[in-house]
Amino acid sequence: MFAELLLPVPIPKFFTYRVPFVLNEHVQIGQRAIVQFGDRKILTGLIVNIHDQPPKEYEAKYILELLDTYPCITEIQFKIFVWIAEYYACTVGEVMNAGLPAGLKLSSESMVQLNPAFKLDESLHGFSEKETILLRRLEHDTLSYSDISKLLDVRSIHSILKSLSGKEAILLFEEVKEKYKPKTEKRIRFTKTFIPSEAIEELFKTLESKPKQEDVLLKYLQKVPVLKDAEANNKGLARKSLMVEDISESSLATLIKNNIFEEFEVVVPRFDFEEDQEIPVILLSEEQEHAQLEIFRSFDQHPVTLLHGITGSGKTEIYINLIRKALDSGGQVLYLLPEIALTTQIVHRLKKIFGSSMGIYHSKFSDNERVEVWNCVLTGKVKFVIGVRSSIFLPFDNLSLIVVDEEHDSSYKQHEPAPRYNARDVAIMMAHFHHAKVLLGSATPSVESYYQAKQNKYGLVTLAKRFGEAKLPETILADMRVERNRKTVKGEFSSLLLKNIGEALDKKEQVIIFQNRRGYSPMINCEDCGWVPKCVNCAVSLTYHQFRNALVCHYCGYKESLPQLCPTCTSTRIKTVGYGTEKLEEELNLYFPEAIVQRMDLETTRSKTGYETIIDKFERGETNILVGTQMVTKGLDFDRVTLVGVFNADRMMHFPDFRSHERAYQLITQVSGRAGRREKTGKVVIQTSSPDHPILLFTLNNHYEEFYRKEIKDRHEHDYPPFTRLIEVTIKHTDKKTCRNASNDLADLLKQQLSGIKILGPGEPMISKIRNQFLMSILLKIPRGRGELTLLKTNIHQSIEKVLKEKTFKSIRMVVDVDPV
Ligand code: ADP
Ligand code: ZN
Ligand code: ZN
């Protein structure tokens, strides 16, 4: 028997392996198997086919081991993997690599360690020479598969490892390969001697003079009704639930030592749900009720429906209703959210409602946690997942609804590495495979999605009113040119914004300040000679971070200290240019010394809980002003925010990219939407030097429809999506000239081959060097409706291969990005 395996490598084919006789009965499509790949690599593959045809070109190696008893991925999921690979012009192996959590993939990087129970100092009798060498090394180090293969200089180390694990000398292969470790909890219960309960009453008498130990007993009995129900003792009580208030650790230790209590461990779900929480009953408003009905109607004709509901219109409650209905009818549900929105409010809200039937899939989760969600979806324990873009890879087999919240958000797009997919678009394809419905939701729909709705390809449902009494905030512009002339600008702040902040603080209301640049200032320069410090690896200037007292590259992380003197002219007049969140935070502290200012950006939210802590404090009113990057724009819902200040709207609008107007409109509208979400009407102050810019006028009046009309006209005129499809090829190399030459060759070849397709470039992208790689890019504009997309992509790949055949171009990298964002 032979099995075809999908391996996590960027080679566009499957690999055939021989199934060992003993496994004949056990192999199934969808299981994971360990195989040797090439000379020394060990990889985990997925079985995608089983047959009896030996491969023609090579002698098939044996499968080394089968990791699963049941398939680890579903049939439909595999079809989706294949679709992603085809559409995003990469290999299925790359999709597998991105899709499977690391804990499910044993590879050459997997670790082997000495079994702690094995006594190494005994004479290594009965071990081969190689085994001995390995064991002596493992005494000091944990080694990876590839380390071992190097150390022993043998091709297949599998037999050696197998023999050693058979002798229980190394930690079992089985255990090492499953990096996944279940989470356990320490629990306490009475030892058998004290059940039945008469014994407990006796016990109290003997402990009369030991009040602290008595306290422990009482606490336990209070939480576990052993006296009423002896069986209750079996499950015991979590140690941490017992050790509350002033229960003494040492008394518990004594009780355990005296065999009154015992401690034991149980495996617990990684996501602790407080099951006893009350479920809040929420009744939909008339508008919400109506919108929901329309969505249902729309689903009849349009499996994809767009819900365009302004900020604060109560879209989430509608999602919750739809999700509940879908779950009740037995299907699975996926709720996609942009990265950062996930860590907070919404999860708590949903946890209360869906409890342990809900899985969470998030990039700040450990690999163990991801594996757990994966397995729960596979076994059907979890039918509802709320997650970030990568949750589209989970092993669903029966989706009935996918909600894509904030569908316009660019964090649905994966940039690096392949597959460079957009989770929103994959979701639509998935729904197609599963015969499921998709609800795209946004207050600021992407131009692409809105266009589809206008074309009647998607359904469209609108919610034009905020929930309850809340009104949209009033937006005013602070004209920086006028203020500068009048000299009323203080630091980076207009007098208009300062006045409004002061008023809000006086009324004990909260303020959000949005500035989409982190650090203190994006650049410093010498006032005498104009010198600007640049990154040594990238073609960008270094951002000054005051807190770290360093100049930092935001592209590669390169760091250097701030020079006292200009290195070219020794002048001391070095000044900062422009401003980021750090500088605004500093100024706010200066102007409003009594207010508590909190910054929220990449720096302050690095830790797993950083983001949540900041949000919680703000929610409780412990912080007065929140200043941050676009993190503050996403999905937050606070009671007391009445003022939002927007900095640098100009930079957003003038950014040289065809999507910059759309982005600016979305960001400004979204951050404005954080203001006045309850009774009090909010206010938004936008600082700008181009107050007549149409984008600002649209945001001012909340005219999405007009914004769309202008934007779609521009897109049509300039052949941009949704009227064309874009494919971008980026060429990377450490030598600028080589990079240029290869780019020219590729562009020429593409132009010869592809007629009717506009090919722009090669040209330098805005940042022309990153991490010592020079970049060139070629943009293909493919008219909509050209069917032969697959052929086209094959063509591109063939052209790339042809160029790379040239000897001098060997080490060039060419990256294909379909629908770049
Ligand atoms: P959106 O996601 O559209 O911006 P949300 O779903 O966050 O808006 O709703 C805005 C606010 O209104 C939230 O605080 C939410 O709790 C509240 N809300 C929405 N619908 C209801 C309802 N039917 N009953 C009570 N409160 C609601
Ligand atoms: Zn100088
Ligand atoms: Zn750099």
PDB file of N, CA and C and ligand atoms in Angstrom, residues 282-285 288 309-317 349 467 637 677-678, ligand 1:
ATOM      1  N   ILE A 282     -31.127  40.121  26.452  1.00  0.00           N
ATOM      2  CA  ILE A 282     -31.119  41.326  25.636  1.00  0.00           C
ATOM      3  C   ILE A 282     -32.214  41.215  24.589  1.00  0.00           C
ATOM      4  N   LEU A 283     -33.057  42.218  24.564  1.00  0.00           N
ATOM      5  CA  LEU A 283     -34.088  42.225  23.541  1.00  0.00           C
ATOM      6  C   LEU A 283     -33.657  43.156  22.428  1.00  0.00           C
ATOM      7  N   LEU A 284     -33.803  42.699  21.216  1.00  0.00           N
ATOM      8  CA  LEU A 284     -33.407  43.546  20.103  1.00  0.00           C
ATOM      9  C   LEU A 284     -34.364  44.734  20.003  1.00  0.00           C
ATOM     10  N   SER A 285     -33.781  45.861  19.606  1.00  0.00           N
ATOM     11  CA  SER A 285     -34.628  47.022  19.371  1.00  0.00           C
ATOM     12  C   SER A 285     -35.421  46.792  18.090  1.00  0.00           C
ATOM     13  N   GLN A 288     -33.093  46.758  15.148  1.00  0.00           N
ATOM     14  CA  GLN A 288     -32.283  45.536  15.086  1.00  0.00           C
ATOM     15  C   GLN A 288     -33.124  44.355  14.631  1.00  0.00           C
ATOM     16  N   GLY A 309     -23.863  48.827   9.196  1.00  0.00           N
ATOM     17  CA  GLY A 309     -24.501  49.451  10.361  1.00  0.00           C
ATOM     18  C   GLY A 309     -23.542  50.444  10.969  1.00  0.00           C
ATOM     19  N   ILE A 310     -23.986  51.671  11.166  1.00  0.00           N
ATOM     20  CA  ILE A 310     -23.077  52.706  11.669  1.00  0.00           C
ATOM     21  C   ILE A 310     -22.529  52.300  13.040  1.00  0.00           C
ATOM     22  N   THR A 311     -21.467  52.973  13.467  1.00  0.00           N
ATOM     23  CA  THR A 311     -20.853  52.635  14.759  1.00  0.00           C
ATOM     24  C   THR A 311     -21.871  52.804  15.875  1.00  0.00           C
ATOM     25  N   GLY A 312     -21.939  51.790  16.737  1.00  0.00           N
ATOM     26  CA  GLY A 312     -22.860  51.879  17.866  1.00  0.00           C
ATOM     27  C   GLY A 312     -24.297  51.528  17.530  1.00  0.00           C
ATOM     28  N   SER A 313     -24.514  50.965  16.326  1.00  0.00           N
ATOM     29  CA  SER A 313     -25.887  50.641  15.946  1.00  0.00           C
ATOM     30  C   SER A 313     -26.334  49.307  16.549  1.00  0.00           C
ATOM     31  N   GLY A 314     -25.392  48.602  17.182  1.00  0.00           N
ATOM     32  CA  GLY A 314     -25.774  47.349  17.830  1.00  0.00           C
ATOM     33  C   GLY A 314     -25.674  46.141  16.915  1.00  0.00           C
ATOM     34  N   LYS A 315     -24.625  46.114  16.095  1.00  0.00           N
ATOM     35  CA  LYS A 315     -24.443  44.971  15.197  1.00  0.00           C
ATOM     36  C   LYS A 315     -24.155  43.695  15.979  1.00  0.00           C
ATOM     37  N   THR A 316     -23.383  43.852  17.060  1.00  0.00           N
ATOM     38  CA  THR A 316     -22.973  42.668  17.808  1.00  0.00           C
ATOM     39  C   THR A 316     -24.171  41.853  18.305  1.00  0.00           C
ATOM     40  N   GLU A 317     -25.191  42.527  18.809  1.00  0.00           N
ATOM     41  CA  GLU A 317     -26.357  41.789  19.302  1.00  0.00           C
ATOM     42  C   GLU A 317     -27.035  41.019  18.176  1.00  0.00           C
ATOM     43  N   ARG A 349     -18.227  39.294  26.571  1.00  0.00           N
ATOM     44  CA  ARG A 349     -19.663  39.327  26.300  1.00  0.00           C
ATOM     45  C   ARG A 349     -20.124  37.975  25.769  1.00  0.00           C
ATOM     46  N   PHE A 467     -27.908  52.554  18.557  1.00  0.00           N
ATOM     47  CA  PHE A 467     -28.805  51.882  19.488  1.00  0.00           C
ATOM     48  C   PHE A 467     -29.249  52.846  20.587  1.00  0.00           C
ATOM     49  N   ASP A 637     -16.037  49.821  23.129  1.00  0.00           N
ATOM     50  CA  ASP A 637     -17.340  50.334  23.533  1.00  0.00           C
ATOM     51  C   ASP A 637     -17.261  50.821  24.974  1.00  0.00           C
ATOM     52  N   ARG A 677     -21.319  56.979  22.869  1.00  0.00           N
ATOM     53  CA  ARG A 677     -22.074  55.767  22.556  1.00  0.00           C
ATOM     54  C   ARG A 677     -23.247  55.555  23.512  1.00  0.00           C
ATOM     55  N   ARG A 678     -23.441  56.485  24.475  1.00  0.00           N
ATOM     56  CA  ARG A 678     -24.599  56.383  25.375  1.00  0.00           C
ATOM     57  C   ARG A 678     -25.434  57.656  25.235  1.00  0.00           C
TER      58      ARG A 678
HETATM   59  P1  ADP B   1     -21.605  48.256  16.933  1.00  0.00           P
HETATM   60  O1  ADP B   1     -20.857  46.974  16.966  1.00  0.00           O
HETATM   61  O2  ADP B   1     -22.628  48.319  15.870  1.00  0.00           O
HETATM   62  O3  ADP B   1     -20.695  49.457  16.943  1.00  0.00           O
HETATM   63  P2  ADP B   1     -22.506  47.450  19.530  1.00  0.00           P
HETATM   64  O4  ADP B   1     -23.012  46.136  19.126  1.00  0.00           O
HETATM   65  O5  ADP B   1     -21.215  47.516  20.257  1.00  0.00           O
HETATM   66  O6  ADP B   1     -22.441  48.411  18.270  1.00  0.00           O
HETATM   67  O7  ADP B   1     -23.638  48.180  20.392  1.00  0.00           O
HETATM   68  C1  ADP B   1     -23.474  49.478  20.924  1.00  0.00           C
HETATM   69  C2  ADP B   1     -23.935  49.503  22.368  1.00  0.00           C
HETATM   70  O8  ADP B   1     -25.342  49.313  22.472  1.00  0.00           O
HETATM   71  C3  ADP B   1     -23.321  48.415  23.203  1.00  0.00           C
HETATM   72  O9  ADP B   1     -22.951  48.936  24.452  1.00  0.00           O
HETATM   73  C4  ADP B   1     -24.410  47.401  23.364  1.00  0.00           C
HETATM   74  O10 ADP B   1     -24.303  46.714  24.578  1.00  0.00           O
HETATM   75  C5  ADP B   1     -25.658  48.236  23.319  1.00  0.00           C
HETATM   76  N1  ADP B   1     -26.780  47.478  22.748  1.00  0.00           N
HETATM   77  C6  ADP B   1     -26.919  47.118  21.468  1.00  0.00           C
HETATM   78  N2  ADP B   1     -28.080  46.453  21.249  1.00  0.00           N
HETATM   79  C7  ADP B   1     -28.692  46.384  22.451  1.00  0.00           C
HETATM   80  C8  ADP B   1     -29.934  45.829  22.903  1.00  0.00           C
HETATM   81  N3  ADP B   1     -30.786  45.235  22.065  1.00  0.00           N
HETATM   82  N4  ADP B   1     -30.236  45.952  24.221  1.00  0.00           N
HETATM   83  C9  ADP B   1     -29.393  46.573  25.074  1.00  0.00           C
HETATM   84  N5  ADP B   1     -28.219  47.117  24.709  1.00  0.00           N
HETATM   85  C10 ADP B   1     -27.854  47.036  23.415  1.00  0.00           C
END
